Coordinates of C-alpha atoms in Angstrom, one line a residue:
X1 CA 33.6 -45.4 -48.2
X2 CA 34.6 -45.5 -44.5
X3 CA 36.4 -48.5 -42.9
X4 CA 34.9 -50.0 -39.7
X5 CA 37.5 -48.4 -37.7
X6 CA 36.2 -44.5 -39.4
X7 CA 33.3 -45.5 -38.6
X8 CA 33.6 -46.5 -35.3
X9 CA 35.6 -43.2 -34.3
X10 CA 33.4 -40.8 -36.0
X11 CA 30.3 -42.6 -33.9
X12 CA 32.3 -42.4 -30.7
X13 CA 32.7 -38.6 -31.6
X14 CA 29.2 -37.9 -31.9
X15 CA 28.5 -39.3 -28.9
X16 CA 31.3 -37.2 -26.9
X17 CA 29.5 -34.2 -28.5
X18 CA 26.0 -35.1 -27.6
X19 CA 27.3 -35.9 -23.7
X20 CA 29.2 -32.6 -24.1
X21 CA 25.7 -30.6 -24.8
X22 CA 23.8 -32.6 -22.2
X23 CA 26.1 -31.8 -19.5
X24 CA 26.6 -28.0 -20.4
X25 CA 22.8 -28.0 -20.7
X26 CA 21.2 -30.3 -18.9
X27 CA 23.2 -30.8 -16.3
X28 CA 22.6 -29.6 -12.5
X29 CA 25.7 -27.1 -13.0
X30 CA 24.5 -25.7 -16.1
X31 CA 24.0 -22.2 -16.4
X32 CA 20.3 -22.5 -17.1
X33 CA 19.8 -24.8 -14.4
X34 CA 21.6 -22.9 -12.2
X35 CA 19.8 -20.1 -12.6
X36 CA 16.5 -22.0 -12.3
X37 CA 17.4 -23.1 -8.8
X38 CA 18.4 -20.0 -7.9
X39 CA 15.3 -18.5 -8.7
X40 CA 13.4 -21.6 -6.7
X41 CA 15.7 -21.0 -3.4
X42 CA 15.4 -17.2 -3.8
X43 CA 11.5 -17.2 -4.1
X44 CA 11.3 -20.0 -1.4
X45 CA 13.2 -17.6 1.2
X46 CA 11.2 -14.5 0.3
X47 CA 7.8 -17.0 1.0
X48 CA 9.1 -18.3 4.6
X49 CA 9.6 -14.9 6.4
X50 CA 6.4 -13.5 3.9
X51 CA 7.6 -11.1 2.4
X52 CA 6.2 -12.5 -1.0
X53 CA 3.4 -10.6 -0.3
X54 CA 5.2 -7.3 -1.3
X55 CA 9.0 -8.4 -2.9
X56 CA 9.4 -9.4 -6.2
X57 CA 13.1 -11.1 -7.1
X58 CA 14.4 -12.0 -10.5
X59 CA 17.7 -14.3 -10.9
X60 CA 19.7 -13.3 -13.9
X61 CA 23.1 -16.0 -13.4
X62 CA 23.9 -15.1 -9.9
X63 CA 22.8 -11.6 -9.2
X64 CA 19.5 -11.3 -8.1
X65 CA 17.0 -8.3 -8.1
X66 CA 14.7 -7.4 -5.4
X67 CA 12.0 -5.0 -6.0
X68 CA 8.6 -4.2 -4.1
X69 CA 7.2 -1.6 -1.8
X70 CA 8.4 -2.8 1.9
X71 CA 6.0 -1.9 4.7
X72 CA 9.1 -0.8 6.7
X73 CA 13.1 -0.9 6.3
X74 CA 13.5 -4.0 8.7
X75 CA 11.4 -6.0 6.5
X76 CA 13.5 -5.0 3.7
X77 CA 16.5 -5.1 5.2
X78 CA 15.4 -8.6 5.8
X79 CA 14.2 -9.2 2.3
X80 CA 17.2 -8.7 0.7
X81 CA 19.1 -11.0 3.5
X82 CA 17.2 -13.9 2.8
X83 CA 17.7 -13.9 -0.9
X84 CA 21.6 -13.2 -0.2
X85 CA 21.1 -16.6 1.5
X86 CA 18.9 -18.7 -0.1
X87 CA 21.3 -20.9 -1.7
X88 CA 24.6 -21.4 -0.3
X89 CA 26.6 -18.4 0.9
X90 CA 27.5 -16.5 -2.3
X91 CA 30.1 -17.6 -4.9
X92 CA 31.0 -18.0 -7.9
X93 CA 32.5 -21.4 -6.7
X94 CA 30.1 -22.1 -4.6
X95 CA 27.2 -21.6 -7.0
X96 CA 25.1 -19.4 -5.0
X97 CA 23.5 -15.7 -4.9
X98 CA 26.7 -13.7 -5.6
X99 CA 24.9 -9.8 -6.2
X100 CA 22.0 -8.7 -4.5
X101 CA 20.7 -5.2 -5.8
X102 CA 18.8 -3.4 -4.0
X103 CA 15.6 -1.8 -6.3
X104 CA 12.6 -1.7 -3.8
X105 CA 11.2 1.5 -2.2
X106 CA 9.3 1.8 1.4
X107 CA 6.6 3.0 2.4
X108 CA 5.3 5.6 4.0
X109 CA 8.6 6.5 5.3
X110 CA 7.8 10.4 5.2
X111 CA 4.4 9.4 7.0
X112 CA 6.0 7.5 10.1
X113 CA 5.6 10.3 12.3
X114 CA 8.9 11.5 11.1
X115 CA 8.9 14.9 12.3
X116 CA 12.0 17.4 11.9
X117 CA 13.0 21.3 13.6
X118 CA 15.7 23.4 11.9
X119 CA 17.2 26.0 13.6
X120 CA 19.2 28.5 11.5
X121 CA 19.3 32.3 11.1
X122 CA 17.5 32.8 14.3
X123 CA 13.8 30.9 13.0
X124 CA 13.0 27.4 13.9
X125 CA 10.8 25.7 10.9
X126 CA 8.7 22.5 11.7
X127 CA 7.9 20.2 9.7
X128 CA 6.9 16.4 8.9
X129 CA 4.3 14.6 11.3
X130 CA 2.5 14.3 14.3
X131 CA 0.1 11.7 15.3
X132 CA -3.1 14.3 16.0
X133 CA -4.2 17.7 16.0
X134 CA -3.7 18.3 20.1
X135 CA -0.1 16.6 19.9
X136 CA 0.4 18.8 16.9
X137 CA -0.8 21.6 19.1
X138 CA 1.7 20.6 21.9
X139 CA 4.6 20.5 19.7
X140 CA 4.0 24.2 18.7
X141 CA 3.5 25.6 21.7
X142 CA 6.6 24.0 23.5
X143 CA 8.7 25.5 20.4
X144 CA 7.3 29.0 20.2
X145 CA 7.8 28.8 24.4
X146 CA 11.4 28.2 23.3
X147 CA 12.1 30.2 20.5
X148 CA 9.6 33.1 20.4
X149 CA 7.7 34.3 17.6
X150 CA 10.2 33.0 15.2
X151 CA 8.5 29.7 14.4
X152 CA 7.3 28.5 11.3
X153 CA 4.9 25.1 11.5
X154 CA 4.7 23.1 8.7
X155 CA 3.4 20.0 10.9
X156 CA 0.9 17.7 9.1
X157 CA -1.3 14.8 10.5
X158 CA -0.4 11.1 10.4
X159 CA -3.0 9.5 12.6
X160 CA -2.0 6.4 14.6
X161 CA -0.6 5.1 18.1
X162 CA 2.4 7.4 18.2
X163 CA 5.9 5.7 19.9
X164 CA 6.1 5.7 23.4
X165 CA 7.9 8.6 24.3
X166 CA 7.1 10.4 21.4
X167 CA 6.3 13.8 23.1
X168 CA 9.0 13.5 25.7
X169 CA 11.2 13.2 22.7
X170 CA 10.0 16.2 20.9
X171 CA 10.5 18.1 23.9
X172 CA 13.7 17.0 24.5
X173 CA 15.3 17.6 20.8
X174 CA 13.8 21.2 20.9
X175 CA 14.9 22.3 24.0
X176 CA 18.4 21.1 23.0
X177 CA 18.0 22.7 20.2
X178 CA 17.2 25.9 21.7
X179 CA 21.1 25.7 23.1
X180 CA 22.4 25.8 19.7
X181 CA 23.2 28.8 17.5
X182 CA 22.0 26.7 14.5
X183 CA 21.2 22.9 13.9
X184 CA 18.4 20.1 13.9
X185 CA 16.4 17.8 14.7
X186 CA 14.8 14.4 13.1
X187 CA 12.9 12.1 14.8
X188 CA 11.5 8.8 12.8
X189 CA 9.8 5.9 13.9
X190 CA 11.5 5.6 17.5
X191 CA 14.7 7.3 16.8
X192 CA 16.2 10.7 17.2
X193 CA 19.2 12.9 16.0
X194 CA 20.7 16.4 16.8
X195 CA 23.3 17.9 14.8
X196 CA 24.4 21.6 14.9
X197 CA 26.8 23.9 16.9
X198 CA 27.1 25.7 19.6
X199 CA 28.4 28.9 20.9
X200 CA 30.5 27.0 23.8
X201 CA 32.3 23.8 25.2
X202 CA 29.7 24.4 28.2
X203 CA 26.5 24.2 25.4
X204 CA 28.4 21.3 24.3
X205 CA 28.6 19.3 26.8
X206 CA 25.1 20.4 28.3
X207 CA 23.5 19.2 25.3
X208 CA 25.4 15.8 25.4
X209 CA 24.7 15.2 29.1
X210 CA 20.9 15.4 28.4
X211 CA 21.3 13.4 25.0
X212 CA 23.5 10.7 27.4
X213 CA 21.2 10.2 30.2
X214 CA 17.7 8.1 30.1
X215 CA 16.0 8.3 26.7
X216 CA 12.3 9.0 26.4
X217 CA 10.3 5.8 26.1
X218 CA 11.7 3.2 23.5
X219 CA 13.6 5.9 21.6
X220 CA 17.4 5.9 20.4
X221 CA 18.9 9.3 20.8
X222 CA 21.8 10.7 19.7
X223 CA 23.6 13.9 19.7
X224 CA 26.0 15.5 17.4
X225 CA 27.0 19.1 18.7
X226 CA 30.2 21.2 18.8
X227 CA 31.9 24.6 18.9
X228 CA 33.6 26.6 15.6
X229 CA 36.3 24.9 14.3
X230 CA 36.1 21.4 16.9
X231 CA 35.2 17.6 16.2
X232 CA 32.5 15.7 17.2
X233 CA 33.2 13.9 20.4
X234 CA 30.2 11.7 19.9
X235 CA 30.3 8.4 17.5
X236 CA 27.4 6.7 16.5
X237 CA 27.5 2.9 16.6
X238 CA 24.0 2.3 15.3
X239 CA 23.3 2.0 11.5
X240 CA 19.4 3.7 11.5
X241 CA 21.3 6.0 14.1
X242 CA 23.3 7.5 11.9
X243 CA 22.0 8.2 8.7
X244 CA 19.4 9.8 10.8
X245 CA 22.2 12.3 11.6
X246 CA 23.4 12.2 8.1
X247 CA 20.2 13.5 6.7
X248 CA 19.7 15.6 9.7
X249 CA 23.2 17.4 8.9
X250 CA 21.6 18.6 5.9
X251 CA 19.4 21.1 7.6
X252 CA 16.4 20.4 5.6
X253 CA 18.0 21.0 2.3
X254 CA 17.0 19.3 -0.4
X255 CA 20.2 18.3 -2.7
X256 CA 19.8 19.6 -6.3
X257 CA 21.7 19.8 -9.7
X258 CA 21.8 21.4 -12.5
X259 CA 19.3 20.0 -14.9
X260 CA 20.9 17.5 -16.7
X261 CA 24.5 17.5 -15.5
X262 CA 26.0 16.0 -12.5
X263 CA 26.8 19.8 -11.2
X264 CA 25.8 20.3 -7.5
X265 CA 22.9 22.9 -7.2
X266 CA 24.1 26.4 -5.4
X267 CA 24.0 25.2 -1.5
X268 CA 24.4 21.8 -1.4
X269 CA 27.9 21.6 -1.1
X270 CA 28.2 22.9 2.5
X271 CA 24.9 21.0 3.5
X272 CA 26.7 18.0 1.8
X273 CA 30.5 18.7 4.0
X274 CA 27.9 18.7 7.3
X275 CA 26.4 15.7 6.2
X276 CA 29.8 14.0 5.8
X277 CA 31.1 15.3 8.9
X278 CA 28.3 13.7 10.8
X279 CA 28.9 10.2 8.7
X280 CA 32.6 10.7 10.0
X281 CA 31.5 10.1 13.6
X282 CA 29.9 6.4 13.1
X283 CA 31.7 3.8 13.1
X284 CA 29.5 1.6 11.2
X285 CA 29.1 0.1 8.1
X286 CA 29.5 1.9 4.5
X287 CA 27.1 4.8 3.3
X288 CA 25.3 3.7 0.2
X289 CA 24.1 6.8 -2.0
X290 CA 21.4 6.0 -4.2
X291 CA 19.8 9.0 -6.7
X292 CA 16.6 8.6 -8.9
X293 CA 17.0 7.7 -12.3
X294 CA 15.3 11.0 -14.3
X295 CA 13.9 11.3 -17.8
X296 CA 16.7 13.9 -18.1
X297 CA 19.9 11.3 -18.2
X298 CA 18.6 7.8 -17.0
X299 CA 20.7 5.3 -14.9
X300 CA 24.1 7.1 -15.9
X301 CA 23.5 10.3 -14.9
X302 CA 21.8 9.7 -11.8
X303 CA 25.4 7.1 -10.9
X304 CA 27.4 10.2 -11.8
X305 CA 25.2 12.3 -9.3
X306 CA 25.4 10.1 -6.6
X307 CA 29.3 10.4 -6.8
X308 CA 29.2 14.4 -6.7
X309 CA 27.5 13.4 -3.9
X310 CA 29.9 11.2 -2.7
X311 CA 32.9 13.6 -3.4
X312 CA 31.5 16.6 -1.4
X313 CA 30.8 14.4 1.9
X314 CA 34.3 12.7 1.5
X315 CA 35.8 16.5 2.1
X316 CA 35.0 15.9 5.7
X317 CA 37.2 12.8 6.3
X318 CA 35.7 9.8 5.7
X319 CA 37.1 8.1 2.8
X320 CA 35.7 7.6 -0.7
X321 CA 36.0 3.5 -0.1
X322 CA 33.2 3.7 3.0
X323 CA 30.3 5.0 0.0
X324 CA 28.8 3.1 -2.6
X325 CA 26.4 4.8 -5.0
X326 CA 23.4 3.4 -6.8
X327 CA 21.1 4.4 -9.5
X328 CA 17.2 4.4 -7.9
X329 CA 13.8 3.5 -9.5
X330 CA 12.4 5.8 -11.5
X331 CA 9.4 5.8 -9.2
X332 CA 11.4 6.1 -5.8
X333 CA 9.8 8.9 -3.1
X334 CA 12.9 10.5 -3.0
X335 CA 15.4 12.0 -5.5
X336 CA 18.3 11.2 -2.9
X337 CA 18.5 8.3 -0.5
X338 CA 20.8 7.6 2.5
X339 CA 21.6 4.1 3.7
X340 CA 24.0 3.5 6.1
X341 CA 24.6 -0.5 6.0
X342 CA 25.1 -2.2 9.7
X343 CA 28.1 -4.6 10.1
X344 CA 26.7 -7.8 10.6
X345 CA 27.7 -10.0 13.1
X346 CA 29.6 -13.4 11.9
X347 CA 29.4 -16.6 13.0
X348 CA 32.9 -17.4 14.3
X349 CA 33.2 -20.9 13.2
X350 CA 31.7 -21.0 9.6
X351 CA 35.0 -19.6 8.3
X352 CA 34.9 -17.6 4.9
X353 CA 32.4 -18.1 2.1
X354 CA 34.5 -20.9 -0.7
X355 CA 35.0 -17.8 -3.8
X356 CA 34.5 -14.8 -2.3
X357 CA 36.7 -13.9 0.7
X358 CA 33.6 -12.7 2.4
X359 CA 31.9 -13.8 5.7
X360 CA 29.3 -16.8 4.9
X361 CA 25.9 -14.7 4.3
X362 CA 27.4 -11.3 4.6
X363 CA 26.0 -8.8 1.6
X364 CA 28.1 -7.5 -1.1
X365 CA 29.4 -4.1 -0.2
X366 CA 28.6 -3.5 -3.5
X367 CA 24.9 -4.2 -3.2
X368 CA 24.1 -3.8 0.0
X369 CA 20.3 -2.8 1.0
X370 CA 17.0 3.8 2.3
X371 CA 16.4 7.8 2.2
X372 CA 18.0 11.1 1.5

C-alpha cells in the first residue's frame, strides 16, 4: 500500500505528464498547431492579392507547396512571395514559412505572342506567334526581304491586342539578325533578346548600337553578339531579360536525353555551353533548372537531368553555386524550364530574418520561383 507521501508524488507526476502532452500538443508552438496557422496565414495571403482563384498551397511543418496554373509569371512570381511571407519572415526560430517550392505551371506561355527567328547555316526558321494573319504576313515578308529565299515560316495565330511596338520589334531583331553569321531571336510578352555571332568587331558593335538606342514601344531589348573566340561585352541586369537570352542561346533546340538515363542527347551539349555563356553575362540572381518528372525515372531522374544540364552550362564560367535544379510536374508544358530568380531589393533597416541569416522575406535560394 502506498504512503501519503507515494501517493502524493506519483499524483504530482501524472499531472507533469499530462501538462507535458498539452503543451507539446496543444499548445500555440506545437507542431500541429503550428502547422495549422501556417496553413491559415498562407491561404489568407494567397486570398488578399487573389490569386486563390488559381494557386493551391499545402503546409507540411514549414515548407509549403504552391501549385496552380498562373495566368502569367508576375502573378506567380507574386504567389509564391506572399506565402514566403505570410507568417513572419522564415525560420525555424522564428516559426514561420521556412521552404517554398515552387510546383505551379503558367499559362499560355507559348501562346503570348512569343515569336522566335534562328539564323544558322544560311536559313532563317520562324516560328511561335503573331497576333493576325496580315501581321503574320508582314513578319514574312520583312524576313524573306532580308534573307532571300531561305526562309522557313512556322508562324501560328494568337489573336489579341499585340504589345505596343510589337512590329517595330520584329523588325528590328531580324534585321539585326541579318548582320550575324548565325544566331536568334525571341521575343515574349514585351521583351526581346539576340544572341549569336558575327563575322566582325564592326557587326558587333553595329548590332549593339541599334540594340542600345530607343526601344520599340514598351519593349526590353537586349543584345548578346560577338566575334570567334571574344566575350560578350553586354550584361544583362534584368531577370525576364535574361533567361530570354538563355533560351535564346539555344537556337531553337530542344534539350534531349537518352531515354531513361541522365545522358545528354547528341547536340545539346554545345546549345547547352551557348546557353551558359549567355547566363555568364547577367548579373542577376541564380538560374533555377527545373525538368519534367517522366514515367521513365520519376522525380530522381529528372533532378539528375537537370544537373547534366547544369554541368554543361557551368563549362562557360558561371559557377555551379549560381543554379539550382528542380524536379517539374508531371503535367508541366515543357520538358525543360529556365528561371532566372531577380535579386530582391531589402529593406535596409529590418536587419536579418531571427534563424536563417537571410534578408526578412527574401526566398530560399533553394526554392525560389519558369521555361526552357
Amino acid at each position: 500500500m502506498l504512503t501519503p507521501r507515494r501517493q502524493a508524488a506519483l499524483i504530482a507526476f501524472g499531472l507533469f505528464v499530462f501538462l507535458a502532452a498539452l503543451a507539446i500538443h496543444a499548445s500555440p508552438l506545437s507542431a500541429g498547431s503550428l502547422e495549422e496557422r501556417l496553413q491559415s496565414r498562407a491561404d489568407a495571403a494567397l486570398y488578399e492579392i487573389r490569386a486563390d482563384a488559381w494557386a493551391e498551397v499545402r503546409v507540411n511543418g514549414q515548407v509549403a507547396t504552391v501549385t496552380g496554373r498562373a495566368p502569367d509569371r508576375a502573378a506567380r512570381d507574386r504567389a509564391l512571395a506572399v506565402v514566403q511571407r505570410a507568417d513572419w519572415a522564415g525560420g525555424v526560430v522564428a516559426g514561420g514559412i521556412t521552404r517554398v517550392i515552387d510546383q505551379t505551371t503558367v499559362a499560355n506561355m507559348d501562346a503570348r505572342l512569343g515569336l522566335r527567328a534562328d539564323f544558322s547555316s544560311g536559313r532563317l526558321v520562324l516560328s511561335g506567334f503573331a497576333p493576325d494573319s496580315d501581321a503574320a504576313t508582314r513578319v514574312v515578308q520583312q524576313a524573306e526581304r532580308l534573307f532571300g529565299d531561305a526562309v522557313e515560316s512556322e508562324i501560328r495565330l494568337a489573336p489579341g491586342a499585340a504589345p505596343l511596338g510589337w512590329e517595330a520589334a520584329v523588325r528590328l531583331g531580324l534585321a539585326e539578325l541579318a548582320r550575324l553569321e548565325w544566331g536568334s531571336v525571341l521575343i515574349e510578352g514585351e521583351r526581346m533578346a539576340l544572341t549569336g555571332r558575327a563575322a566582325n568587331a564592326q557587326a558587333v558593335e553595329t548590332v549593339r548600337a541599334a540594340f542600345e538606342s530607343a526601344a520599340p514601344g514598351v519593349f526590353q531589348i537586349a543584345a548578346l553578339v560577338r566575334t570567334e573566340g571574344q566575350d560578350f561585352a553586354t550584361e544583362i541586369a534584368d531577370a525576364d531579360l535574361c533567361e530570354l537570352a538563355v533560351r535564346a542561346a539555344l537556337g531553337g533546340r530542344a534539350i534531349g536525353f537518352t531515354p531513361g538515363l541522365d545522358t545528354l542527347a547528341q547536340g545539346a551539349r554545345p546549345a547547352l555551353r551557348r546557353a551558359g555563356e549567355a547566363y555568364a553575362a547577367c548579373t542577376t540572381g541564380p538560374l533555377e533548372v527545373r525538368v519534367r518528372i517522366e514515367e521513365d525515372g520519376g522525380e530522381a531522374l529528372a533532378l539528375d537531368r537537370a544537373r547534366a544540364i547544369v554541368e554543361a552550362m557551368a563549362e562557360a564560367g558561371r559557377p555551379a553555386e549560381d543554379f539550382t535544379v528542380e524536379a517539374g510536374p508531371a503535367d508541366a508544358e515543357r520538358a525543360v524550364r529556365f528561371n532566372v530568380v531577380p535579386f530582391e531589393p531589402v529593406d535596409p533597416g529590418m536587419g536579418e530574418a531571427e534563424g536563417t541569416g537571410e534578408a526578412p522575406g527574401a526566398l530560399s535560394q533553394d526554392e525560389q520561383p519558369e521555361e526552357g
